[in-house]
Short mmCIF file of N, CA and C in Angstrom, two decimals:
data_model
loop_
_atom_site.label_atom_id
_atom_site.label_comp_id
_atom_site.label_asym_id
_atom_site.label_seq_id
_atom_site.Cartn_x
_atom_site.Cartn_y
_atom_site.Cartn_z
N UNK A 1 46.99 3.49 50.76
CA UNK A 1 46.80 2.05 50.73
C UNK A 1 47.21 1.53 49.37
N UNK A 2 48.23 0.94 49.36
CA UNK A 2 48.62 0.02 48.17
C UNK A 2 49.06 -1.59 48.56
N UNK A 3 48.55 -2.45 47.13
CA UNK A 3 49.03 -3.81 47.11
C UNK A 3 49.73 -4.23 45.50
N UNK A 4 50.81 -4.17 45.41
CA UNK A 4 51.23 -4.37 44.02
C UNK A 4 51.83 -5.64 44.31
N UNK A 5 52.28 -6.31 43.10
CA UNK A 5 53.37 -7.03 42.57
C UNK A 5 53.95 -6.56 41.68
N UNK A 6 55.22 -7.53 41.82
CA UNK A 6 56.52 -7.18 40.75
C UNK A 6 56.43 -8.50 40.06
N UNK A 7 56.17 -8.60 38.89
CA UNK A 7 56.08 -10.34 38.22
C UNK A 7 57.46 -10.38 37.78
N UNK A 8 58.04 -11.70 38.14
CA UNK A 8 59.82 -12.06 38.07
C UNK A 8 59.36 -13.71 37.42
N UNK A 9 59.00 -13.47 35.80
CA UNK A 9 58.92 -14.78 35.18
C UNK A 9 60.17 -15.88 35.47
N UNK A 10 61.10 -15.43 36.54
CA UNK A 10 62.07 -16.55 36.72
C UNK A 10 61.27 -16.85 37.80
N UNK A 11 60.21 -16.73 38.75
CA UNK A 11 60.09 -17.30 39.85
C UNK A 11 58.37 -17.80 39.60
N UNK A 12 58.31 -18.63 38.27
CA UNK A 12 56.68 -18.78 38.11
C UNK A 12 56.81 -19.93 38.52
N UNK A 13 57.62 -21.11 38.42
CA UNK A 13 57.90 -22.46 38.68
C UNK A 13 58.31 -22.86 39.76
N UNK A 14 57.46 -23.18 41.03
CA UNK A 14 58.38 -23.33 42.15
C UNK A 14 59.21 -24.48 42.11
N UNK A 15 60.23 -24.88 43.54
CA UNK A 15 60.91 -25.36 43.36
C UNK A 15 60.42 -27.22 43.71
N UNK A 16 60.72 -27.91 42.91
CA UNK A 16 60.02 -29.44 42.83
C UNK A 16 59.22 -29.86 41.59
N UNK A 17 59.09 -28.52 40.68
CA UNK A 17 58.17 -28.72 39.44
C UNK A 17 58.72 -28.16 38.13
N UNK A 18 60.55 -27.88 38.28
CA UNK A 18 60.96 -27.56 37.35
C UNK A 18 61.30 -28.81 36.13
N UNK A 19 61.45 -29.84 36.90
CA UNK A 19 61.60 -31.19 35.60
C UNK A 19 60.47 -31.58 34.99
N UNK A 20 59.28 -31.49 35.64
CA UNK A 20 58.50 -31.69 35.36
C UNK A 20 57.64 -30.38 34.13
N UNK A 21 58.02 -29.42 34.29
CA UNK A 21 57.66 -28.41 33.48
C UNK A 21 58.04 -28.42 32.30
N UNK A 22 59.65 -28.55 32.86
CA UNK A 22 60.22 -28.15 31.41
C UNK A 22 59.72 -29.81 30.50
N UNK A 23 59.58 -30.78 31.09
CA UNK A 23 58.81 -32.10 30.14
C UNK A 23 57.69 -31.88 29.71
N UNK A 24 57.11 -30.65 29.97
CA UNK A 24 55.65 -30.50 29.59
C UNK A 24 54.50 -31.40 29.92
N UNK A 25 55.30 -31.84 31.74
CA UNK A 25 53.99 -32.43 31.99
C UNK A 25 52.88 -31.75 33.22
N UNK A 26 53.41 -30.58 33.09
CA UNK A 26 52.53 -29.87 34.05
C UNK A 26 51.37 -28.74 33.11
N UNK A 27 50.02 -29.20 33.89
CA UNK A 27 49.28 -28.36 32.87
C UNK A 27 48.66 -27.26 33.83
N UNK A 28 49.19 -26.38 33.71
CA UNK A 28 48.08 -25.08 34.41
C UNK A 28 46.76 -25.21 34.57
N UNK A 29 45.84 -25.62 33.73
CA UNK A 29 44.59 -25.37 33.18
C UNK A 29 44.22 -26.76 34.93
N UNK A 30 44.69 -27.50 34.99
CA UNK A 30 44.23 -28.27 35.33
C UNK A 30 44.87 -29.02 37.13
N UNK A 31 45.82 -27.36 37.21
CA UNK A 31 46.98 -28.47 38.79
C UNK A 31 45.70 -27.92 39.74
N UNK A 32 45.72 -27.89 40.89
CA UNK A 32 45.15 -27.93 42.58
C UNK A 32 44.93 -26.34 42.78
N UNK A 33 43.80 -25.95 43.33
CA UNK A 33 44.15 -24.30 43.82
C UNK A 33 45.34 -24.37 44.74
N UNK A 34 45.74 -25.85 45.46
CA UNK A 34 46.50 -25.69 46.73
C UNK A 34 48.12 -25.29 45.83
N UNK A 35 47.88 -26.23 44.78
CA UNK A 35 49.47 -26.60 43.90
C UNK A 35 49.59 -24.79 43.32
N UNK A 36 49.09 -24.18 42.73
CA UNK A 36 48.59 -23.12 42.57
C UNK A 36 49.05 -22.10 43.22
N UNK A 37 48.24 -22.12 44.77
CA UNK A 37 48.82 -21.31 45.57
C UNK A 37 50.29 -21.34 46.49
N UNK A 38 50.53 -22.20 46.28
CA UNK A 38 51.93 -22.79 47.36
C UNK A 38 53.55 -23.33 46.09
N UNK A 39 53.06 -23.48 44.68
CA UNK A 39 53.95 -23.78 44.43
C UNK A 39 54.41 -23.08 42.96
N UNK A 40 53.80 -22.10 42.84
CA UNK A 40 54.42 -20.97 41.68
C UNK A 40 54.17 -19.87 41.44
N UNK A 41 54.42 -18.89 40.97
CA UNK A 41 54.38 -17.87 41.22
C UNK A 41 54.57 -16.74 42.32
N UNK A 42 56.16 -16.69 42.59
CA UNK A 42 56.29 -16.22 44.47
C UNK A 42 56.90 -14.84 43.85
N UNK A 43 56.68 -14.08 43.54
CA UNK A 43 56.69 -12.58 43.61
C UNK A 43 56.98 -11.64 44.49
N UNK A 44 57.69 -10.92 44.37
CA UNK A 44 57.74 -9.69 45.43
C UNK A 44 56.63 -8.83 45.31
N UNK A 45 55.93 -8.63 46.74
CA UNK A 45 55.05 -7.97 46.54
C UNK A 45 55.20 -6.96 47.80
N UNK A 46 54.18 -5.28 47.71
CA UNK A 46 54.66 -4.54 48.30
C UNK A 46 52.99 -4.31 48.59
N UNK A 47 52.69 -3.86 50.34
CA UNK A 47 51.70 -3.81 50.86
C UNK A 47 51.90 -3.00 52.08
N UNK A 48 51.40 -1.85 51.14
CA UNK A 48 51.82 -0.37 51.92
C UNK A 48 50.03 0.08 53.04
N UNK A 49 50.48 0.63 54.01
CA UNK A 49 48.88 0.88 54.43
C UNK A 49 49.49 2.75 55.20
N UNK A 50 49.15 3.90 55.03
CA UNK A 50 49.52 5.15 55.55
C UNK A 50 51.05 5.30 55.92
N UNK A 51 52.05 4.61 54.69
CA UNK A 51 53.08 4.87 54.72
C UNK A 51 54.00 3.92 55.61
N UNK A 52 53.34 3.10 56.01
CA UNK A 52 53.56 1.65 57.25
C UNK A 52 53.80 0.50 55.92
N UNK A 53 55.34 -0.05 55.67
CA UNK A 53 55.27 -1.40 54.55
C UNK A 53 54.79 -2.55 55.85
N UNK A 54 53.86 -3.00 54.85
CA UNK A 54 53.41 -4.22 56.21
C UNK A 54 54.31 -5.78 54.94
N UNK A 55 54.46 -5.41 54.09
CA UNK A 55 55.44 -5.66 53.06
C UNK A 55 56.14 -4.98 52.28
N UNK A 56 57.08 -5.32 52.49
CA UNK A 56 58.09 -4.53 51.20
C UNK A 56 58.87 -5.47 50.36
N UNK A 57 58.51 -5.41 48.93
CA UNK A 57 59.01 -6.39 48.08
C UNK A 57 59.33 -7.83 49.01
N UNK A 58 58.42 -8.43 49.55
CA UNK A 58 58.50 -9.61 50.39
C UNK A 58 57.89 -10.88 49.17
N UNK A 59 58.73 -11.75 48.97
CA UNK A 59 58.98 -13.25 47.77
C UNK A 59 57.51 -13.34 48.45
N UNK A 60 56.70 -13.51 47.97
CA UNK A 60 55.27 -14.39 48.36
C UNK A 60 54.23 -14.82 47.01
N UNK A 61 53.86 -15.88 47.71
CA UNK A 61 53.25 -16.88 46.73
C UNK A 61 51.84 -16.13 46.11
N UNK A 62 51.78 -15.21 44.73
CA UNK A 62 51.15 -14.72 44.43
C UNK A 62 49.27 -15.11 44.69
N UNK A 63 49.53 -16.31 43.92
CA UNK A 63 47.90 -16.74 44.03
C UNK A 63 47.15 -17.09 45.38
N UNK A 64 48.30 -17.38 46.39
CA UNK A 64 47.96 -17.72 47.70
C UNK A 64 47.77 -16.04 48.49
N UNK A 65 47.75 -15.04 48.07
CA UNK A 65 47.88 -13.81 49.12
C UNK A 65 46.71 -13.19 48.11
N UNK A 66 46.59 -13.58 46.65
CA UNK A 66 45.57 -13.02 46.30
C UNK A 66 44.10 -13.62 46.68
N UNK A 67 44.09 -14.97 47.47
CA UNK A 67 42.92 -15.62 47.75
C UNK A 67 43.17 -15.28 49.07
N UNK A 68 43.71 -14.86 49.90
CA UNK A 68 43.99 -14.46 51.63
C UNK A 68 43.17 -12.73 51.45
N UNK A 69 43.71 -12.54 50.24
CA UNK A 69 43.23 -10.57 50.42
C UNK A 69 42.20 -10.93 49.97
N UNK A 70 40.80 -11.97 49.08
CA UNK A 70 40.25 -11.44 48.43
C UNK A 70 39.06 -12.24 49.79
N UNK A 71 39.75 -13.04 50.49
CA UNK A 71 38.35 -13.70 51.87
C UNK A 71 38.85 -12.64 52.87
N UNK A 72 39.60 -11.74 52.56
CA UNK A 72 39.71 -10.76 53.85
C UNK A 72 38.33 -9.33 53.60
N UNK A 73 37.78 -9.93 52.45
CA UNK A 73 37.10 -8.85 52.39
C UNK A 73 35.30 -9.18 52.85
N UNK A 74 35.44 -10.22 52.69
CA UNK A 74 34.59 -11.00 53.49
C UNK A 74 34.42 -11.48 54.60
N UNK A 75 35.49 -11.41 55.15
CA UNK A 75 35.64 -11.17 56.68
C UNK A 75 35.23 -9.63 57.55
N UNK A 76 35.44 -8.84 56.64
CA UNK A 76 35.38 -7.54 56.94
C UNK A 76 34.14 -7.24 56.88
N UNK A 77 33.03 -7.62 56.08
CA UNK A 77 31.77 -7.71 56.21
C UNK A 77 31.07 -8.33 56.83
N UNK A 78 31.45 -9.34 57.02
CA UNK A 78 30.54 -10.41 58.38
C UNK A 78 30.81 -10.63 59.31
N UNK A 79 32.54 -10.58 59.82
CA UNK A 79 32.43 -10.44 61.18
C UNK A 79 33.51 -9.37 61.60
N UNK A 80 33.65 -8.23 60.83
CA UNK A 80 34.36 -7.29 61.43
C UNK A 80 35.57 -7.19 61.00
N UNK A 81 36.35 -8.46 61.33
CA UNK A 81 37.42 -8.59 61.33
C UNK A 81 38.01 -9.57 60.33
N UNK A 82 39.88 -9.66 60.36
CA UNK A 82 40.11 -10.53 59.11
C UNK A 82 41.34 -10.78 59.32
N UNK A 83 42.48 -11.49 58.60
CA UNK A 83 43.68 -11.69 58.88
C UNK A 83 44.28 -11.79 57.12
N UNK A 84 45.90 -11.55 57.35
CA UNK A 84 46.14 -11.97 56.22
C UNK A 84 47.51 -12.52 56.53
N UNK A 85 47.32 -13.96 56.49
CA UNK A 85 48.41 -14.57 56.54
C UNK A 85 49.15 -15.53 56.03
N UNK A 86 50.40 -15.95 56.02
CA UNK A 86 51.53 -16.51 55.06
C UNK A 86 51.75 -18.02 55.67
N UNK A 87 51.58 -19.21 55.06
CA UNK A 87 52.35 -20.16 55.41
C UNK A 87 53.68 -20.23 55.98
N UNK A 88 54.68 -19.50 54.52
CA UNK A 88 55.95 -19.92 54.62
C UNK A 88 56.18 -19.40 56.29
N UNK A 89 55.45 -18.26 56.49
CA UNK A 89 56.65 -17.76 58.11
C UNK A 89 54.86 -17.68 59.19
N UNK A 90 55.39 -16.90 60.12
CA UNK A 90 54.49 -16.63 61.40
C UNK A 90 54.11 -15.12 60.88
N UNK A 91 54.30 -14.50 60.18
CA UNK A 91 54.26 -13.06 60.01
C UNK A 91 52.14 -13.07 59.53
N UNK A 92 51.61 -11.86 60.33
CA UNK A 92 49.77 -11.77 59.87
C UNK A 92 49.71 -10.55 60.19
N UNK A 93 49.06 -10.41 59.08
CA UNK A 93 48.39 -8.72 59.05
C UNK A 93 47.23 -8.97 59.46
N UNK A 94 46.57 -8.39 60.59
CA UNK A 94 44.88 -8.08 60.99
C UNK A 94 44.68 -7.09 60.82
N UNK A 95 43.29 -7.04 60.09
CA UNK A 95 41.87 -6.87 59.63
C UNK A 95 41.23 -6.27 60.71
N UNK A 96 40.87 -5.17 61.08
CA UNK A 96 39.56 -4.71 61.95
C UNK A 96 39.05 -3.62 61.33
N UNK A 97 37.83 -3.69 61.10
CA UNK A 97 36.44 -2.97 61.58
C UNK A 97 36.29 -1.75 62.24
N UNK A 98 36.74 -0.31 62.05
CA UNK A 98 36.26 0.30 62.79
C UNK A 98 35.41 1.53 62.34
N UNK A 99 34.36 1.05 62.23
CA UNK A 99 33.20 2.07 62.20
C UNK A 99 33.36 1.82 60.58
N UNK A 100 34.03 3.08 59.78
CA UNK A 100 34.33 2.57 58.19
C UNK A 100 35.41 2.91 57.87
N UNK A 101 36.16 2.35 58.58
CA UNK A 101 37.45 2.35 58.79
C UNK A 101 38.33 1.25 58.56
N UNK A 102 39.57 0.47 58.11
CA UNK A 102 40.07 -0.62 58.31
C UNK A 102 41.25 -0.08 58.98
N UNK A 103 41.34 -0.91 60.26
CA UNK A 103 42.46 -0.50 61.39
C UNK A 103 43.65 -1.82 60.74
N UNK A 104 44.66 -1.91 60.70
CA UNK A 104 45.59 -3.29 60.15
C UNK A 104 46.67 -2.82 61.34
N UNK A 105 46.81 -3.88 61.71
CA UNK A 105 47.71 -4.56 62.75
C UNK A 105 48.47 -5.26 62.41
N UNK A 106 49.88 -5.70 62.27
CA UNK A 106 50.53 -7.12 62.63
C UNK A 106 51.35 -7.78 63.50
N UNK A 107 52.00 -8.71 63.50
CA UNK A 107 52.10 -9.54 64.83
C UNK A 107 54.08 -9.34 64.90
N UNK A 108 54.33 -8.43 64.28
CA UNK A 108 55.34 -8.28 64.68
C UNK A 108 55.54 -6.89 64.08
N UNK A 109 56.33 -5.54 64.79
CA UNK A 109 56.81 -4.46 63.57
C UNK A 109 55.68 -3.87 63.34
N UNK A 110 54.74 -3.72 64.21
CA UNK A 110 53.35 -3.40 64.64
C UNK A 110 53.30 -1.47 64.32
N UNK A 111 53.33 -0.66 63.95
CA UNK A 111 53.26 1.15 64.23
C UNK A 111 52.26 1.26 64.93
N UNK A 112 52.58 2.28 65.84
CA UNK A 112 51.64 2.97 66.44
C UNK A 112 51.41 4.32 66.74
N UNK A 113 49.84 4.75 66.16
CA UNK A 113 48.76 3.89 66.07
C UNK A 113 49.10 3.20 65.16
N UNK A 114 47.95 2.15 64.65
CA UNK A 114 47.83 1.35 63.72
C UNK A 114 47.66 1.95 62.65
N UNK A 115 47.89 2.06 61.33
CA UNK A 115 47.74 2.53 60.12
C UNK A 115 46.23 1.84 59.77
N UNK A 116 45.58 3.11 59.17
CA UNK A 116 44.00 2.02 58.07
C UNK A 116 43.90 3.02 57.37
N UNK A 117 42.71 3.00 56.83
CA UNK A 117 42.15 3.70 55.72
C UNK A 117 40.33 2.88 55.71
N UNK A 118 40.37 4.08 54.60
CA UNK A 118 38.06 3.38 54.34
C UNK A 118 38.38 2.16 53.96
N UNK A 119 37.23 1.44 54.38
CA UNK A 119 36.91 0.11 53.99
C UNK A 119 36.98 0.47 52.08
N UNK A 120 36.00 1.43 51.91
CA UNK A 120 35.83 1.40 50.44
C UNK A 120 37.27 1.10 49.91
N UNK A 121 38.42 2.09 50.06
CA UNK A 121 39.59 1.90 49.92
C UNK A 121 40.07 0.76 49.98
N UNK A 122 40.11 0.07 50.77
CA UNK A 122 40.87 -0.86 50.91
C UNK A 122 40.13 -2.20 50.05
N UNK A 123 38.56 -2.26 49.78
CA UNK A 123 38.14 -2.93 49.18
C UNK A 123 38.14 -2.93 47.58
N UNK A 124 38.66 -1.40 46.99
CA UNK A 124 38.81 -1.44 46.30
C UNK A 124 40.27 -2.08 45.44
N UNK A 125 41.11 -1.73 46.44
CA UNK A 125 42.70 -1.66 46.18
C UNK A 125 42.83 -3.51 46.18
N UNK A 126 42.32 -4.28 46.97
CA UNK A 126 42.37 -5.44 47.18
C UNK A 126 41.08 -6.09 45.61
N UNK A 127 40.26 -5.24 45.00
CA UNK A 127 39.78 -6.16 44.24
C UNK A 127 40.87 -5.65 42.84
N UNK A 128 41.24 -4.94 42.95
CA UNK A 128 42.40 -4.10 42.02
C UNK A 128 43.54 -5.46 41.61
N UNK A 129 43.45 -5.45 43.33
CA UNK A 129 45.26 -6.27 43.40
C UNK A 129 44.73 -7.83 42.98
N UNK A 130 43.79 -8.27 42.93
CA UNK A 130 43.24 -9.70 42.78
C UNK A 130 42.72 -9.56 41.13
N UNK A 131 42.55 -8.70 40.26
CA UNK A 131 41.93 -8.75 38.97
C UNK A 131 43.28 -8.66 38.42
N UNK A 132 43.87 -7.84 38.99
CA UNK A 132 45.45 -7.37 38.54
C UNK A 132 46.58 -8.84 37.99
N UNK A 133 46.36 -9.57 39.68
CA UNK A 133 47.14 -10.81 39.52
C UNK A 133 46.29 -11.74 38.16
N UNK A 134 45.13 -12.13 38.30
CA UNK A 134 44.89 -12.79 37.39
C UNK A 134 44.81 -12.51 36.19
N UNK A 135 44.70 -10.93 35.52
CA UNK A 135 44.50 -10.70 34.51
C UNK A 135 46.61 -11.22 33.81
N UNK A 136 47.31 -10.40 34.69
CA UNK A 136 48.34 -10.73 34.53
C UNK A 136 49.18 -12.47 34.44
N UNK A 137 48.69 -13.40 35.30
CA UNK A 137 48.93 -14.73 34.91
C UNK A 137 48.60 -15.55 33.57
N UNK A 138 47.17 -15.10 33.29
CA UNK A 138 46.09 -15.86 32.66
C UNK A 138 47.03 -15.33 31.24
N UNK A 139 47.53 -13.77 31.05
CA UNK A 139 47.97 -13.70 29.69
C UNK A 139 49.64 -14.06 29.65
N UNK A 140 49.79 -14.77 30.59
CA UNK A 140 51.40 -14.87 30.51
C UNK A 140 51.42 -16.56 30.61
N UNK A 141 50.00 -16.91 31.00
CA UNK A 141 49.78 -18.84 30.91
C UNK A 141 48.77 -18.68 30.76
N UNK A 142 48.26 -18.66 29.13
CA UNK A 142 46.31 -19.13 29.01
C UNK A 142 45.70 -20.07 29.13
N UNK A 143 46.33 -20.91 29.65
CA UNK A 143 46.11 -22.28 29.96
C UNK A 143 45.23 -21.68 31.66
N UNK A 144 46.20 -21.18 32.18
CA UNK A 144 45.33 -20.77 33.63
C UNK A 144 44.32 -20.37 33.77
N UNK A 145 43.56 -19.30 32.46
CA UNK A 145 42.25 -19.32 32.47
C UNK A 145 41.41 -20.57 32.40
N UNK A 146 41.74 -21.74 32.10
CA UNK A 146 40.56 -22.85 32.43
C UNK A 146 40.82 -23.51 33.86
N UNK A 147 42.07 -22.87 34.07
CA UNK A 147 42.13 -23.35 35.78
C UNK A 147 40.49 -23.12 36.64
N UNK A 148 40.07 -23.94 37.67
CA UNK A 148 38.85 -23.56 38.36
C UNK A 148 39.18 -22.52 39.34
N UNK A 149 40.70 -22.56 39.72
CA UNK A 149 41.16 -21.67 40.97
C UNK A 149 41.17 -20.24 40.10
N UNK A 150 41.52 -20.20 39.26
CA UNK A 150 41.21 -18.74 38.66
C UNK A 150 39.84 -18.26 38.47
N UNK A 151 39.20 -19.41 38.09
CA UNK A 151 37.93 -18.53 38.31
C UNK A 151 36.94 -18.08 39.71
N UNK A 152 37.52 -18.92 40.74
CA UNK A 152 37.30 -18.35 42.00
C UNK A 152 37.98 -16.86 42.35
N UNK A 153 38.81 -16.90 41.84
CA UNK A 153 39.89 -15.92 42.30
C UNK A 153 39.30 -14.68 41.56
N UNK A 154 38.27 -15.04 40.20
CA UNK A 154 37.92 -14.03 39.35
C UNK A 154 36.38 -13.87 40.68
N UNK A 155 35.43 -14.37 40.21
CA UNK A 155 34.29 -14.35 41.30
C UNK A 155 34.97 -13.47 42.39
N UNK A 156 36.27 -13.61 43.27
CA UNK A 156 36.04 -13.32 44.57
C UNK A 156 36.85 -11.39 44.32
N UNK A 157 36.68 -11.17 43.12
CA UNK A 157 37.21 -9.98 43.04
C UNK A 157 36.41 -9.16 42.14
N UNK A 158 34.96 -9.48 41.77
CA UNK A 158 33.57 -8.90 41.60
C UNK A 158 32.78 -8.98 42.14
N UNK A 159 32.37 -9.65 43.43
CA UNK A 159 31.41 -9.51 44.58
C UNK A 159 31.63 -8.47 45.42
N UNK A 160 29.88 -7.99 45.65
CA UNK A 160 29.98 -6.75 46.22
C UNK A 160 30.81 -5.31 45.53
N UNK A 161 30.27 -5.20 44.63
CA UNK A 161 31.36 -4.25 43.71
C UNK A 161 31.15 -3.27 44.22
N UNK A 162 32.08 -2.50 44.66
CA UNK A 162 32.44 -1.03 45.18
C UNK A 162 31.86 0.32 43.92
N UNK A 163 31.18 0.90 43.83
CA UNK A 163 31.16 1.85 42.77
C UNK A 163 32.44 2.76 42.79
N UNK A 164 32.39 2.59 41.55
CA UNK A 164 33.65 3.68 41.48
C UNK A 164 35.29 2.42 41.10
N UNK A 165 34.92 1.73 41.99
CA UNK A 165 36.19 1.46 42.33
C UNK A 165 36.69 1.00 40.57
N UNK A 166 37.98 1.12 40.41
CA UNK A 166 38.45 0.46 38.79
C UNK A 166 38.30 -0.48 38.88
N UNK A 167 38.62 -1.41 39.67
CA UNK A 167 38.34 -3.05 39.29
C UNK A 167 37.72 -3.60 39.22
N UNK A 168 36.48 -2.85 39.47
CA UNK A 168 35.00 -3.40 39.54
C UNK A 168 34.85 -3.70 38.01
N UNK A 169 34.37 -4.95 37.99
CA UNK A 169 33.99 -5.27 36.51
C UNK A 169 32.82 -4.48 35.61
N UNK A 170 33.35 -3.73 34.53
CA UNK A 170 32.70 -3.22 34.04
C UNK A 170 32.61 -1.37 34.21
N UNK A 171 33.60 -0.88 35.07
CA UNK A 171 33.64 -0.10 35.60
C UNK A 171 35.06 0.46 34.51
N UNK A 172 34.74 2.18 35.08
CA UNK A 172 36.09 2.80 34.37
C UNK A 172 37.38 1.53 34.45
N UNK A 173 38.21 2.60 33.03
CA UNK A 173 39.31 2.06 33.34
C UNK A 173 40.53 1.75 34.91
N UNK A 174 41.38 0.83 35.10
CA UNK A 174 41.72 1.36 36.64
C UNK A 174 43.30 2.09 36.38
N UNK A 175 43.40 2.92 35.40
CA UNK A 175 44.12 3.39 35.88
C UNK A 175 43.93 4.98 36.37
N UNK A 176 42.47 5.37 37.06
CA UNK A 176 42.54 6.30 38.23
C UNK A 176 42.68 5.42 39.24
N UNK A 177 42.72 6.29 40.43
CA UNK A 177 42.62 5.86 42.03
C UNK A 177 41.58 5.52 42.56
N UNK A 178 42.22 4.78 43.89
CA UNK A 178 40.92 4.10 44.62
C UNK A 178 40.44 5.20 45.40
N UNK A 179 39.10 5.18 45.55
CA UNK A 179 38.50 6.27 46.64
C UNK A 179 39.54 6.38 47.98
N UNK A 180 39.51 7.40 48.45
CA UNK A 180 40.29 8.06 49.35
C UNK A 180 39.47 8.25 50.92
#
């Protein structure tokens, strides 16, 4: 189970907010979680589950897939199940529940069986991939740390802390592995 990004500082500015940037009238600290998630930072990111890419280096809007993975884990606790899905296209990864297991499905390009792994796993790798993104924005725009959407994004990737897991705040360093 892996969720990385590749950060491509040419693609932090989406497209409609480059005049406005370069005038210095856009302030991080202070745009929309929506502006946030939908209009900078689109990254290739790679979202491997038992050797199945349910992404492979696929352009996606960083802050928007890190707030999709980090309520998928909360889905997974209260009602089983979860989705993770993209505006720009029709493409969703599902979320199931089995026993302590995460079964992932998607709606197209589907393997079978379904690829999963432990919940622990996957809860870990997803609070990994959500501390990861923000630790990485916030020092490349410190302005984004007074963003409010970052600090949701921080909250939703220390609740329920996994022991063990690295990203757990306060926990080893993460560069060992997520439980297996």
């Amino acid at each position: 189970m892996q969720i990385r990004f590749t950060p491509d500082g040419s693609r932090d500015i989406g497209s409609g907010w480059e005049r406005a940037w370069q005038a210095g009238r856009v302030d991080l600290a202070t745009l929309t979680a929506n502006d946030l998630r939908y209009g900078f930072f689109e990254y290739p990111v790679d979202f491997t589950v038992d050797g199945h890419a349910f992404l492979a280096a696929a352009d996606t809007p960083l802050v928007d897939l890190m707030f999709t993975v980090g309520h998928s884990l909360h889905g997974l606790r209260t009602e089983g199940a979860a989705t993770i899905d993209f505006t720009e296209n029709t493409y969703v990864i599902r979320l199931e529940l089995v026993g302590d297991r995460v079964r992932f499905t998607a709606s197209h390009d589907a393997p079978a069986p379904a690829p999963g792994c432990p919940l622990d796993t996957y809860a870990c790798e997803a609070r990994r991939f959500v501390t990861d993104g923000v630790e990485y924005l916030e020092r490349q725009h410190p302005a984004l740390s007074r963003n409010p959407a970052m600090a949701a994004l921080r909250a939703l990737a220390g609740v329920r802390a996994t022991p063990g897991c690295p990203a757990t705040p306060g926990a080893a360093p993460r560069s060992g592995p997520c439980p297996r």
